[in-house]
mmCIF file of C-alpha atoms and ligand atoms in Angstrom:
data_model
loop_
_atom_site.group_PDB
_atom_site.id
_atom_site.type_symbol
_atom_site.label_atom_id
_atom_site.label_comp_id
_atom_site.label_asym_id
_atom_site.label_seq_id
_atom_site.Cartn_x
_atom_site.Cartn_y
_atom_site.Cartn_z
ATOM 1 C CA MET J 1 36.816 -32.056 -16.260
ATOM 2 C CA LYS J 2 38.782 -30.940 -13.073
ATOM 3 C CA LYS J 3 40.986 -28.170 -15.405
ATOM 4 C CA SER J 4 37.829 -26.789 -16.808
ATOM 5 C CA ARG J 5 36.303 -25.993 -13.126
ATOM 6 C CA LEU J 6 39.384 -24.634 -12.323
ATOM 7 C CA LEU J 7 39.208 -22.609 -15.244
ATOM 8 C CA LEU J 8 35.417 -21.938 -14.691
ATOM 9 C CA SER J 9 36.479 -20.568 -11.091
ATOM 10 C CA PHE J 10 38.959 -18.129 -12.026
ATOM 11 C CA LEU J 11 36.089 -16.691 -14.636
ATOM 12 C CA CYS J 12 33.711 -16.147 -11.782
ATOM 13 C CA ALA J 13 36.407 -14.590 -9.923
ATOM 14 C CA VAL J 14 35.540 -11.477 -10.894
ATOM 15 C CA PRO J 15 31.498 -11.349 -10.721
ATOM 16 C CA LEU J 16 31.970 -13.277 -7.212
ATOM 17 C CA CYS J 17 34.144 -10.626 -5.827
ATOM 18 C CA LEU J 18 31.583 -8.157 -6.742
ATOM 19 C CA LEU J 19 29.761 -9.663 -4.648
ATOM 20 C CA ASN J 20 31.688 -10.422 -1.850
ATOM 21 C CA VAL J 21 33.766 -7.134 -1.038
ATOM 22 C CA TRP J 22 31.291 -5.680 0.003
ATOM 23 C CA SER J 23 31.846 -4.613 3.754
ATOM 24 C CA GLY J 24 33.591 -1.508 2.965
ATOM 25 C CA GLY J 25 30.283 1.507 3.133
ATOM 26 C CA PHE J 26 28.666 2.416 -0.439
ATOM 27 C CA GLN J 27 31.469 4.851 -1.915
ATOM 28 C CA THR J 28 34.099 1.746 -2.160
ATOM 29 C CA HIS J 29 31.464 -0.693 -3.654
ATOM 30 C CA THR J 30 32.122 0.779 -7.225
ATOM 31 C CA ALA J 31 35.617 0.070 -6.982
ATOM 32 C CA VAL J 32 36.583 -3.775 -6.898
ATOM 33 C CA SER J 33 39.714 -4.412 -5.360
ATOM 34 C CA PRO J 34 42.049 -6.639 -6.875
ATOM 35 C CA ILE J 35 41.682 -10.004 -5.630
ATOM 36 C CA THR J 36 44.281 -12.770 -6.303
ATOM 37 C CA ILE J 37 43.744 -15.817 -7.812
ATOM 38 C CA SER J 38 45.326 -18.156 -4.158
ATOM 39 C CA SER J 39 42.455 -16.395 -2.143
ATOM 40 C CA TRP J 40 39.956 -18.430 -4.332
ATOM 41 C CA SER J 41 41.810 -21.493 -4.298
ATOM 42 C CA ASN J 42 40.729 -22.556 -0.404
ATOM 43 C CA GLY J 43 44.738 -23.807 -0.233
ATOM 44 C CA GLY J 44 43.249 -26.205 -3.597
ATOM 45 C CA ARG J 45 41.052 -28.572 -1.525
ATOM 46 C CA ASN J 46 37.330 -28.437 -1.109
ATOM 47 C CA VAL J 47 36.242 -26.543 2.347
ATOM 48 C CA THR J 48 33.063 -29.218 4.143
ATOM 49 C CA ILE J 49 30.237 -26.571 5.827
ATOM 50 C CA LEU J 50 28.487 -28.683 8.525
ATOM 51 C CA LEU J 51 24.750 -27.369 8.809
ATOM 52 C CA TRP J 52 24.069 -28.966 12.245
ATOM 53 C CA PHE J 53 20.328 -28.256 11.993
ATOM 54 C CA TRP J 54 18.213 -26.252 9.994
ATOM 55 C CA PRO J 55 16.584 -23.115 10.582
ATOM 56 C CA PHE J 56 13.638 -23.011 11.772
ATOM 57 C CA GLY J 57 13.812 -26.880 11.169
ATOM 58 C CA ARG J 58 12.911 -26.198 7.220
ATOM 59 C CA SER J 59 15.254 -28.441 5.364
ATOM 60 C CA MET J 60 16.521 -28.002 1.607
ATOM 61 C CA SER J 61 17.891 -30.095 -0.815
ATOM 62 C CA LEU J 62 21.451 -30.486 -0.755
ATOM 63 C CA LYS J 63 22.088 -32.861 -3.752
ATOM 64 C CA GLY J 64 24.848 -32.801 -6.270
ATOM 65 C CA ASP J 65 27.814 -29.550 -5.785
ATOM 66 C CA VAL J 66 25.106 -27.220 -4.596
ATOM 67 C CA CYS J 67 27.616 -24.183 -4.223
ATOM 68 C CA TRP J 68 28.989 -24.757 -7.979
ATOM 69 C CA ASP J 69 25.380 -25.452 -9.345
ATOM 70 C CA LEU J 70 23.350 -22.906 -7.707
ATOM 71 C CA TYR J 71 26.080 -19.971 -7.349
ATOM 72 C CA SER J 72 29.072 -20.683 -8.905
ATOM 73 C CA ILE J 73 30.913 -21.180 -5.493
ATOM 74 C CA PRO J 74 33.553 -23.553 -6.433
ATOM 75 C CA ARG J 75 34.742 -26.118 -3.929
ATOM 76 C CA CYS J 76 32.227 -25.629 -1.228
ATOM 77 C CA ARG J 77 30.771 -28.660 0.304
ATOM 78 C CA LEU J 78 27.915 -28.126 2.297
ATOM 79 C CA VAL J 79 26.554 -30.956 4.062
ATOM 80 C CA ASP J 80 24.199 -31.597 6.728
ATOM 81 C CA GLN J 81 25.190 -35.141 8.126
ATOM 82 C CA ARG J 82 26.434 -34.967 11.852
ATOM 83 C CA SER J 83 28.591 -38.062 10.921
ATOM 84 C CA LEU J 84 30.884 -35.886 8.739
ATOM 85 C CA PHE J 85 31.550 -33.624 11.962
ATOM 86 C CA PRO J 86 34.718 -34.958 12.215
ATOM 87 C CA GLU J 87 35.789 -33.338 8.734
ATOM 88 C CA ALA J 88 34.404 -30.506 8.833
ATOM 89 C CA ASP J 89 36.071 -26.521 8.538
ATOM 90 C CA VAL J 90 33.293 -25.040 9.961
ATOM 91 C CA VAL J 91 30.277 -26.146 11.670
ATOM 92 C CA VAL J 92 27.463 -23.948 11.842
ATOM 93 C CA PHE J 93 24.696 -23.155 14.539
ATOM 94 C CA HIS J 94 21.505 -21.299 13.738
ATOM 95 C CA ASN J 95 21.122 -18.964 17.072
ATOM 96 C CA ARG J 96 17.233 -19.364 17.625
ATOM 97 C CA GLU J 97 17.127 -23.288 18.308
ATOM 98 C CA LEU J 98 20.072 -23.001 20.715
ATOM 99 C CA VAL J 99 18.854 -19.969 22.309
ATOM 100 C CA GLN J 100 15.267 -21.719 22.688
ATOM 101 C CA GLY J 101 17.122 -24.534 24.240
ATOM 102 C CA ARG J 102 15.959 -26.894 21.158
ATOM 103 C CA GLN J 103 19.403 -27.583 19.947
ATOM 104 C CA LYS J 104 22.354 -27.680 21.749
ATOM 105 C CA LEU J 105 26.095 -27.541 20.901
ATOM 106 C CA PRO J 106 28.070 -31.041 20.822
ATOM 107 C CA PHE J 107 30.126 -30.591 23.425
ATOM 108 C CA ASN J 108 30.300 -34.768 23.768
ATOM 109 C CA LEU J 109 32.606 -34.286 20.125
ATOM 110 C CA SER J 110 36.113 -33.537 20.077
ATOM 111 C CA ARG J 111 36.551 -30.991 18.325
ATOM 112 C CA PRO J 112 39.226 -31.531 15.499
ATOM 113 C CA GLN J 113 42.189 -29.002 15.002
ATOM 114 C CA GLY J 114 41.231 -25.720 13.270
ATOM 115 C CA GLN J 115 37.803 -26.279 12.920
ATOM 116 C CA ARG J 116 35.586 -23.440 13.530
ATOM 117 C CA TRP J 117 32.127 -23.468 14.978
ATOM 118 C CA ALA J 118 29.928 -20.197 13.605
ATOM 119 C CA TRP J 119 27.151 -18.804 15.089
ATOM 120 C CA MET J 120 24.192 -17.311 12.582
ATOM 121 C CA SER J 121 21.351 -15.381 12.253
ATOM 122 C CA LEU J 122 19.147 -12.938 10.598
ATOM 123 C CA GLU J 123 17.217 -12.162 13.844
ATOM 124 C CA ALA J 124 17.825 -8.860 15.227
ATOM 125 C CA PRO J 125 18.914 -9.597 18.692
ATOM 126 C CA VAL J 126 16.093 -9.825 21.001
ATOM 127 C CA PRO J 127 16.283 -8.833 24.820
ATOM 128 C CA GLU J 128 14.956 -12.433 25.946
ATOM 129 C CA GLY J 129 17.882 -14.253 24.029
ATOM 130 C CA ASN J 130 20.608 -14.579 26.759
ATOM 131 C CA LEU J 131 23.428 -15.292 24.691
ATOM 132 C CA SER J 132 26.209 -15.406 27.832
ATOM 133 C CA GLN J 133 25.825 -18.972 28.140
ATOM 134 C CA PHE J 134 27.526 -19.542 24.749
ATOM 135 C CA ALA J 135 30.641 -16.925 25.790
ATOM 136 C CA HIS J 136 33.964 -18.701 24.103
ATOM 137 C CA PHE J 137 32.501 -21.562 22.221
ATOM 138 C CA PHE J 138 32.608 -19.646 18.785
ATOM 139 C CA ASN J 139 35.123 -18.739 16.195
ATOM 140 C CA MET J 140 32.883 -17.070 13.927
ATOM 141 C CA THR J 141 29.812 -14.730 13.416
ATOM 142 C CA ILE J 142 27.189 -15.272 10.172
ATOM 143 C CA THR J 143 24.802 -12.284 10.240
ATOM 144 C CA TYR J 144 23.840 -9.286 8.228
ATOM 145 C CA ARG J 145 26.015 -6.865 10.543
ATOM 146 C CA ARG J 146 28.515 -5.375 8.312
ATOM 147 C CA ASP J 147 31.129 -6.095 11.171
ATOM 148 C CA ALA J 148 30.554 -10.235 10.797
ATOM 149 C CA ASP J 149 32.981 -12.487 9.551
ATOM 150 C CA VAL J 150 30.377 -13.798 6.887
ATOM 151 C CA THR J 151 27.939 -10.829 6.072
ATOM 152 C CA VAL J 152 24.835 -12.147 4.377
ATOM 153 C CA PRO J 153 22.614 -9.135 3.857
ATOM 154 C CA TYR J 154 19.071 -9.345 3.629
ATOM 155 C CA GLY J 155 19.700 -7.538 -0.347
ATOM 156 C CA GLU J 156 22.536 -5.120 -1.726
ATOM 157 C CA VAL J 157 22.622 -3.421 -4.839
ATOM 158 C CA LEU J 158 25.329 -4.391 -7.294
ATOM 159 C CA PRO J 159 26.832 -2.468 -9.939
ATOM 160 C CA LYS J 160 24.422 -3.117 -13.316
ATOM 161 C CA VAL J 161 25.351 -4.250 -16.443
ATOM 162 C CA ASP J 162 22.866 -3.344 -18.835
ATOM 163 C CA GLU J 163 22.591 0.104 -19.579
ATOM 164 C CA GLY J 164 18.274 -0.820 -19.581
ATOM 165 C CA VAL J 165 16.248 1.791 -19.334
ATOM 166 C CA GLU J 166 14.421 1.356 -16.023
ATOM 167 C CA ASP J 167 10.514 2.366 -15.450
ATOM 168 C CA PHE J 168 9.975 5.129 -13.633
ATOM 169 C CA PRO J 169 6.951 4.247 -11.801
ATOM 170 C CA GLN J 170 3.763 5.894 -12.269
ATOM 171 C CA ASN J 171 0.128 5.560 -11.622
ATOM 172 C CA LYS J 172 0.293 6.422 -7.673
ATOM 173 C CA SER J 173 -2.727 6.522 -5.823
ATOM 174 C CA ALA J 174 -1.407 7.173 -2.602
ATOM 175 C CA LEU J 175 1.076 9.175 -0.604
ATOM 176 C CA VAL J 176 2.552 7.394 1.660
ATOM 177 C CA CYS J 177 1.503 3.234 2.635
ATOM 178 C CA TRP J 178 2.668 1.305 5.823
ATOM 179 C CA VAL J 179 2.173 -2.405 5.880
ATOM 180 C CA ILE J 180 1.889 -3.426 9.617
ATOM 181 C CA SER J 181 0.922 -6.975 11.360
ATOM 182 C CA ASN J 182 2.134 -6.506 14.601
ATOM 183 C CA TYR J 183 0.869 -3.190 15.997
ATOM 184 C CA ARG J 184 2.433 -1.974 19.335
ATOM 185 C CA SER J 185 1.644 1.272 20.377
ATOM 186 C CA GLN J 186 4.541 1.754 22.228
ATOM 187 C CA HIS J 187 7.277 1.378 19.501
ATOM 188 C CA LYS J 188 9.207 4.052 17.806
ATOM 189 C CA ARG J 189 7.355 2.858 14.317
ATOM 190 C CA SER J 190 4.286 3.329 15.672
ATOM 191 C CA GLN J 191 4.404 6.904 17.358
ATOM 192 C CA VAL J 192 6.044 7.721 14.370
ATOM 193 C CA TYR J 193 3.060 6.860 11.736
ATOM 194 C CA ARG J 194 0.781 8.489 14.507
ATOM 195 C CA ASN J 195 2.674 11.834 14.255
ATOM 196 C CA LEU J 196 2.897 11.347 10.380
ATOM 197 C CA SER J 197 -0.747 10.539 10.213
ATOM 198 C CA GLU J 198 -1.612 14.026 11.412
ATOM 199 C CA THR J 199 0.118 15.950 8.694
ATOM 200 C CA ILE J 200 -0.229 13.896 5.422
ATOM 201 C CA SER J 201 -2.193 11.210 5.042
ATOM 202 C CA VAL J 202 -0.913 7.077 5.316
ATOM 203 C CA LYS J 203 -2.860 3.607 3.841
ATOM 204 C CA VAL J 204 -1.861 1.676 6.300
ATOM 205 C CA TYR J 205 -2.235 -2.624 5.253
ATOM 206 C CA GLY J 206 -1.865 -5.672 7.214
ATOM 207 C CA ARG J 207 -3.271 -7.528 9.696
ATOM 208 C CA TRP J 208 -3.286 -4.573 12.667
ATOM 209 C CA THR J 209 -6.378 -3.047 9.904
ATOM 210 C CA LYS J 210 -7.494 -5.997 8.853
ATOM 211 C CA LYS J 211 -6.465 -5.186 5.511
ATOM 212 C CA HIS J 212 -4.391 -8.189 4.700
ATOM 213 C CA LEU J 213 -2.313 -8.315 2.060
ATOM 214 C CA THR J 214 -1.356 -11.719 -0.099
ATOM 215 C CA SER J 215 2.573 -11.986 -0.846
ATOM 216 C CA ARG J 216 1.210 -11.376 -4.385
ATOM 217 C CA ALA J 217 -0.467 -8.435 -3.914
ATOM 218 C CA LEU J 218 2.197 -7.106 -1.797
ATOM 219 C CA ILE J 219 4.435 -5.773 -4.385
ATOM 220 C CA PRO J 220 1.910 -4.133 -6.927
ATOM 221 C CA THR J 221 0.141 -2.385 -3.567
ATOM 222 C CA ILE J 222 3.566 -0.891 -2.685
ATOM 223 C CA SER J 223 3.864 -0.140 -6.143
ATOM 224 C CA ARG J 224 0.972 2.291 -6.313
ATOM 225 C CA CYS J 225 2.012 4.594 -2.847
ATOM 226 C CA TYR J 226 4.674 7.490 -3.565
ATOM 227 C CA PHE J 227 6.028 6.427 -0.516
ATOM 228 C CA TYR J 228 6.409 3.227 1.393
ATOM 229 C CA LEU J 229 7.489 2.959 5.538
ATOM 230 C CA ALA J 230 10.342 0.435 5.772
ATOM 231 C CA PHE J 231 10.271 0.817 9.271
ATOM 232 C CA GLU J 232 12.453 -1.869 10.858
ATOM 233 C CA ASN J 233 10.840 -3.466 14.146
ATOM 234 C CA SER J 234 14.364 -2.841 16.066
ATOM 235 C CA ASP J 235 17.421 -0.159 15.501
ATOM 236 C CA SER J 236 20.011 -3.079 15.835
ATOM 237 C CA LYS J 237 23.085 -2.406 14.243
ATOM 238 C CA ASP J 238 23.039 -3.071 10.866
ATOM 239 C CA TYR J 239 19.051 -4.594 10.718
ATOM 240 C CA ILE J 240 18.102 -3.583 7.738
ATOM 241 C CA THR J 241 15.677 -6.272 5.864
ATOM 242 C CA GLU J 242 13.387 -7.175 2.878
ATOM 243 C CA LYS J 243 11.243 -4.276 3.885
ATOM 244 C CA LEU J 244 13.828 -2.273 1.810
ATOM 245 C CA TRP J 245 15.371 -4.207 -0.363
ATOM 246 C CA ARG J 246 12.651 -5.972 -1.968
ATOM 247 C CA ASN J 247 9.250 -4.010 -0.690
ATOM 248 C CA ALA J 248 10.216 -0.466 -1.426
ATOM 249 C CA TYR J 249 12.562 -0.859 -4.009
ATOM 250 C CA GLN J 250 10.907 -3.662 -6.060
ATOM 251 C CA GLY J 251 7.786 -2.300 -5.569
ATOM 252 C CA GLY J 252 9.257 1.561 -6.815
ATOM 253 C CA ALA J 253 7.853 3.295 -4.078
ATOM 254 C CA VAL J 254 10.860 5.658 -2.243
ATOM 255 C CA PRO J 255 11.424 4.035 0.954
ATOM 256 C CA VAL J 256 10.890 6.135 4.136
ATOM 257 C CA VAL J 257 13.476 4.266 6.585
ATOM 258 C CA LEU J 258 13.312 3.816 10.619
ATOM 259 C CA GLY J 259 15.651 1.239 12.181
ATOM 260 C CA PRO J 260 19.546 1.556 12.604
ATOM 261 C CA GLY J 261 20.666 5.001 11.883
ATOM 262 C CA VAL J 262 21.115 6.836 9.143
ATOM 263 C CA ASP J 263 24.792 5.930 8.598
ATOM 264 C CA ASP J 264 24.285 2.083 8.502
ATOM 265 C CA TYR J 265 21.844 2.833 5.584
ATOM 266 C CA LYS J 266 24.025 5.351 4.068
ATOM 267 C CA ALA J 267 26.879 2.346 3.974
ATOM 268 C CA VAL J 268 24.833 0.136 2.002
ATOM 269 C CA ALA J 269 21.932 1.681 -0.206
ATOM 270 C CA PRO J 270 23.004 4.175 -3.327
ATOM 271 C CA PRO J 271 22.595 8.182 -2.496
ATOM 272 C CA LYS J 272 19.198 9.419 -2.602
ATOM 273 C CA SER J 273 17.210 6.111 -2.647
ATOM 274 C CA PHE J 274 15.600 6.658 0.590
ATOM 275 C CA ILE J 275 14.341 9.040 3.136
ATOM 276 C CA HIS J 276 15.606 7.908 7.145
ATOM 277 C CA VAL J 277 12.780 9.543 9.595
ATOM 278 C CA ASP J 278 16.019 10.856 11.640
ATOM 279 C CA GLU J 279 16.818 13.617 8.996
ATOM 280 C CA PHE J 280 14.419 15.616 10.049
ATOM 281 C CA ALA J 281 13.885 17.507 13.060
ATOM 282 C CA SER J 282 10.145 16.968 13.184
ATOM 283 C CA VAL J 283 7.547 14.048 11.798
ATOM 284 C CA LYS J 284 5.768 17.046 10.995
ATOM 285 C CA GLU J 285 8.888 18.008 8.667
ATOM 286 C CA LEU J 286 9.305 14.970 7.656
ATOM 287 C CA GLY J 287 5.344 15.102 6.515
ATOM 288 C CA GLU J 288 5.536 18.330 4.900
ATOM 289 C CA TYR J 289 8.464 17.037 2.733
ATOM 290 C CA LEU J 290 7.170 14.089 1.536
ATOM 291 C CA GLN J 291 3.858 16.465 0.225
ATOM 292 C CA GLN J 292 5.886 18.578 -1.487
ATOM 293 C CA LEU J 293 8.351 16.042 -3.115
ATOM 294 C CA ALA J 294 4.840 13.685 -4.481
ATOM 295 C CA GLU J 295 3.254 17.284 -6.428
ATOM 296 C CA ASP J 296 6.646 17.659 -7.631
ATOM 297 C CA LYS J 297 7.432 15.171 -10.423
ATOM 298 C CA LYS J 298 11.032 16.237 -11.325
ATOM 299 C CA ARG J 299 12.151 16.107 -7.397
ATOM 300 C CA TYR J 300 10.530 12.590 -7.319
ATOM 301 C CA ARG J 301 11.885 11.538 -9.733
ATOM 302 C CA GLU J 302 15.786 11.944 -8.356
ATOM 303 C CA TYR J 303 14.917 9.409 -6.277
ATOM 304 C CA PHE J 304 14.893 6.545 -8.448
ATOM 305 C CA ARG J 305 18.380 7.706 -10.572
ATOM 306 C CA TRP J 306 20.279 5.300 -8.601
ATOM 307 C CA LYS J 307 18.443 2.318 -10.445
ATOM 308 C CA HIS J 308 20.554 2.992 -13.644
ATOM 309 C CA GLU J 309 23.699 2.247 -11.978
ATOM 310 C CA TRP J 310 22.353 -0.450 -9.090
ATOM 311 C CA ARG J 311 20.424 -3.273 -9.368
ATOM 312 C CA VAL J 312 19.140 -5.244 -6.493
ATOM 313 C CA LYS J 313 19.912 -8.483 -5.137
ATOM 314 C CA LEU J 314 18.055 -10.375 -2.574
ATOM 315 C CA TYR J 315 19.431 -12.884 -0.583
ATOM 316 C CA THR J 316 16.380 -15.447 0.475
ATOM 317 C CA ASP J 317 18.160 -18.879 0.467
ATOM 318 C CA TRP J 318 19.985 -20.038 3.532
ATOM 319 C CA ARG J 319 22.203 -22.197 1.094
ATOM 320 C CA GLU J 320 23.430 -19.357 -0.930
ATOM 321 C CA ARG J 321 24.243 -17.390 2.526
ATOM 322 C CA LEU J 322 26.201 -20.689 3.462
ATOM 323 C CA CYS J 323 28.125 -20.881 0.712
ATOM 324 C CA ARG J 324 29.461 -17.418 1.132
ATOM 325 C CA ILE J 325 31.444 -18.812 3.581
ATOM 326 C CA CYS J 326 33.629 -20.728 1.488
ATOM 327 C CA SER J 327 34.222 -17.098 -0.367
ATOM 328 C CA GLN J 328 35.254 -15.821 2.596
ATOM 329 C CA TYR J 329 37.070 -19.046 4.239
ATOM 330 C CA ASP J 330 40.638 -17.870 3.020
ATOM 331 C CA SER J 331 40.316 -14.278 4.508
ATOM 332 C CA LEU J 332 39.092 -15.194 8.004
ATOM 333 C CA PRO J 333 41.327 -14.733 10.714
ATOM 334 C CA SER J 334 43.250 -18.269 12.036
ATOM 335 C CA HIS J 335 42.224 -17.539 15.435
ATOM 336 C CA ARG J 336 39.567 -16.098 16.636
ATOM 337 C CA VAL J 337 37.424 -17.153 19.875
ATOM 338 C CA TYR J 338 34.105 -14.788 20.741
ATOM 339 C CA PRO J 339 34.826 -14.221 24.619
ATOM 340 C CA ASP J 340 31.554 -12.765 24.681
ATOM 341 C CA LEU J 341 28.586 -13.620 21.982
ATOM 342 C CA GLU J 342 26.388 -11.694 24.362
ATOM 343 C CA ALA J 343 28.099 -8.400 23.895
ATOM 344 C CA TRP J 344 28.988 -8.748 20.657
ATOM 345 C CA VAL J 345 25.406 -9.452 19.174
ATOM 346 C CA ASN J 346 23.994 -6.011 21.250
ATOM 347 C CA ALA J 347 26.436 -3.876 20.241
ATOM 348 C CA VAL J 348 24.235 -0.986 19.130
ATOM 349 C CA SER J 349 24.616 1.044 15.938
ATOM 350 C CA THR J 350 26.693 4.282 15.597
HETATM 351 C C1 NAG H 1 26.697 -35.911 20.941
HETATM 352 O O1 NAG H 1 25.733 -34.916 21.132
HETATM 353 C C2 NAG H 1 24.689 -34.881 20.019
HETATM 354 C C3 NAG H 1 23.522 -33.940 20.345
HETATM 355 O O2 NAG H 1 24.367 -32.672 21.005
HETATM 356 C C4 NAG H 1 24.019 -36.036 19.388
HETATM 357 O O3 NAG H 1 23.504 -35.367 18.114
HETATM 358 C C5 NAG H 1 25.206 -37.159 18.865
HETATM 359 O O4 NAG H 1 24.505 -38.039 18.887
HETATM 360 C C6 NAG H 1 25.941 -37.125 20.588
HETATM 361 N N1 NAG H 1 27.342 -37.730 19.936
HETATM 362 C C7 NAG H 1 27.705 -38.784 20.891
HETATM 363 C C8 NAG H 1 28.788 -39.538 19.898
HETATM 364 O O5 NAG H 1 27.086 -38.969 21.889
HETATM 365 C C1 NAG H 2 22.347 -14.162 30.997
HETATM 366 O O1 NAG H 2 22.613 -14.955 31.744
HETATM 367 C C2 NAG H 2 23.663 -15.390 32.626
HETATM 368 C C3 NAG H 2 23.680 -16.551 33.560
HETATM 369 O O2 NAG H 2 23.877 -17.580 32.354
HETATM 370 C C4 NAG H 2 22.823 -13.819 33.829
HETATM 371 O O3 NAG H 2 24.477 -13.879 34.670
HETATM 372 C C5 NAG H 2 22.912 -12.596 33.097
HETATM 373 O O4 NAG H 2 22.815 -11.702 34.326
HETATM 374 C C6 NAG H 2 21.997 -12.677 32.245
HETATM 375 N N1 NAG H 2 21.750 -11.415 31.232
HETATM 376 C C7 NAG H 2 20.928 -11.031 31.321
HETATM 377 C C8 NAG H 2 21.043 -9.515 30.120
HETATM 378 O O5 NAG H 2 19.712 -11.460 31.268
HETATM 379 C C1 NAG H 3 -3.353 1.702 -12.377
HETATM 380 O O1 NAG H 3 -3.738 2.060 -10.946
HETATM 381 C C2 NAG H 3 -5.307 0.911 -11.138
HETATM 382 C C3 NAG H 3 -5.748 0.901 -10.102
HETATM 383 O O2 NAG H 3 -5.214 1.919 -9.040
HETATM 384 C C4 NAG H 3 -5.737 -0.039 -12.123
HETATM 385 O O3 NAG H 3 -6.775 -0.623 -12.334
HETATM 386 C C5 NAG H 3 -4.973 0.319 -13.535
HETATM 387 O O4 NAG H 3 -4.698 -0.860 -13.868
HETATM 388 C C6 NAG H 3 -3.388 0.741 -13.378
HETATM 389 N N1 NAG H 3 -3.169 1.514 -14.615
HETATM 390 C C7 NAG H 3 -1.691 0.661 -15.297
HETATM 391 C C8 NAG H 3 -1.544 1.367 -16.532
HETATM 392 O O5 NAG H 3 -1.008 0.364 -14.465
HETATM 393 C C1 NAG H 4 5.169 12.850 18.484
HETATM 394 O O1 NAG H 4 4.648 13.924 18.567
HETATM 395 C C2 NAG H 4 4.523 14.144 19.900
HETATM 396 C C3 NAG H 4 3.269 15.203 20.361
HETATM 397 O O2 NAG H 4 3.601 16.345 19.604
HETATM 398 C C4 NAG H 4 5.905 14.292 20.415
HETATM 399 O O3 NAG H 4 5.283 13.967 22.063
HETATM 400 C C5 NAG H 4 6.390 12.726 20.484
HETATM 401 O O4 NAG H 4 7.926 13.376 20.526
HETATM 402 C C6 NAG H 4 6.684 12.607 18.755
HETATM 403 N N1 NAG H 4 7.077 11.014 18.497
HETATM 404 C C7 NAG H 4 7.972 11.453 17.719
HETATM 405 C C8 NAG H 4 8.238 9.783 17.836
HETATM 406 O O5 NAG H 4 8.201 12.190 17.077
HETATM 407 C C1 NAG H 5 37.585 -21.830 18.053
HETATM 408 O O1 NAG H 5 37.612 -21.730 19.139
HETATM 409 C C2 NAG H 5 38.184 -22.709 20.564
HETATM 410 C C3 NAG H 5 37.238 -22.285 21.990
HETATM 411 O O2 NAG H 5 35.929 -22.327 21.869
HETATM 412 C C4 NAG H 5 39.151 -22.793 20.206
HETATM 413 O O3 NAG H 5 40.130 -23.382 21.684
HETATM 414 C C5 NAG H 5 39.617 -22.892 18.689
HETATM 415 O O4 NAG H 5 41.329 -22.365 18.650
HETATM 416 C C6 NAG H 5 39.594 -22.065 18.162
HETATM 417 N N1 NAG H 5 39.441 -22.648 16.278
HETATM 418 C C7 NAG H 5 39.932 -21.221 15.693
HETATM 419 C C8 NAG H 5 40.296 -22.004 14.071
HETATM 420 O O5 NAG H 5 39.676 -20.478 15.895
#
């Protein structure tokens, strides 16, 4: 049993490393860096990850060997029983509940030698979330940022294995679509929308216009649009959410993006798979460009060429994100403390 698992874990190392050598910028992703088996061995023992409380209070089953059974990540023990604190190699704390004061760090327990405390968040930093009270406590960060110790993006592209022919999206009935629930007129994305709709027609869905879309209707609706406004609600470094990875890419509409800077998108998304608002001198020019592109089938089609080589993988399950800690465990710095988490979290997009 043990032997066959070892063999399997060896076989899994190559596809897994595709998943994990992800931080280097889009161009480098195509080349798989050499990986030694020892870096997958976790020193030959299980790594125990203790989740101190579930994000947003929604727990999931951890029965069986979750990381192996669901994600083929070997020797990774994911637990949520606090009594296992003394055995845990990594204890994970989700940011939201900490900043809201609904959960506390276990200062009453003595931290075993070598145990790491991990700060985890998938949300963009919010001004009211003051993290200065957490200075000097955390040894690692788990978030969507490329410079986190464990990067857990909302999605990523992986090389396509089979050369399946990608359907070119047909049957478009709207030029530009936007789905917005929380409209604030002072947000930059709202200004861009208003200016854009002076040049071209933008179809708006969501709570704001009382044209609510059910989750089942979302992707089919987007698929009928040439362009989808994947506007993030924050311009925080690397904050690129399912608006790009799922809504636009799966919907087969070309994403027009706004959020972090162009370089952050270029680092993770395939070339010619998106259009960034900042690439245009004015929103009017952007509008004219979109109009022309929709009228020119050949040029429009170029924005789907990447789908021949790449497929999108979405991350939606906290367990998968937590299991990824094990894949990267051996490359974590042996000693690290975040002396000023507040400053790290609020670092600006470059
Ligand atoms: C330590 O504090 C945590 C909450 O922060 C609590 O769940 C746990 O029971 C406490 N343990 C002891 C030994 O006091
Ligand atoms: C955060 O809280 C600390 C005190 O805990 C305070 O000194 C600091 O000014 C606050 N920072 C912000 C940005 O509110
Ligand atoms: C095209 O879209 C319309 C609605 O806009 C829909 O009724 C029709 O079934 C679609 N046709 C195809 C081939 O998807
Ligand atoms: C929108 O247009 C107004 C008026 O032309 C301009 O002042 C403003 O800077 C534009 N905003 C954006 C985000 O393009
Ligand atoms: C983790 O951080 C604490 C300070 O909060 C420090 O004492 C400890 O040495 C660090 N451990 C590692 C493995 O970096």
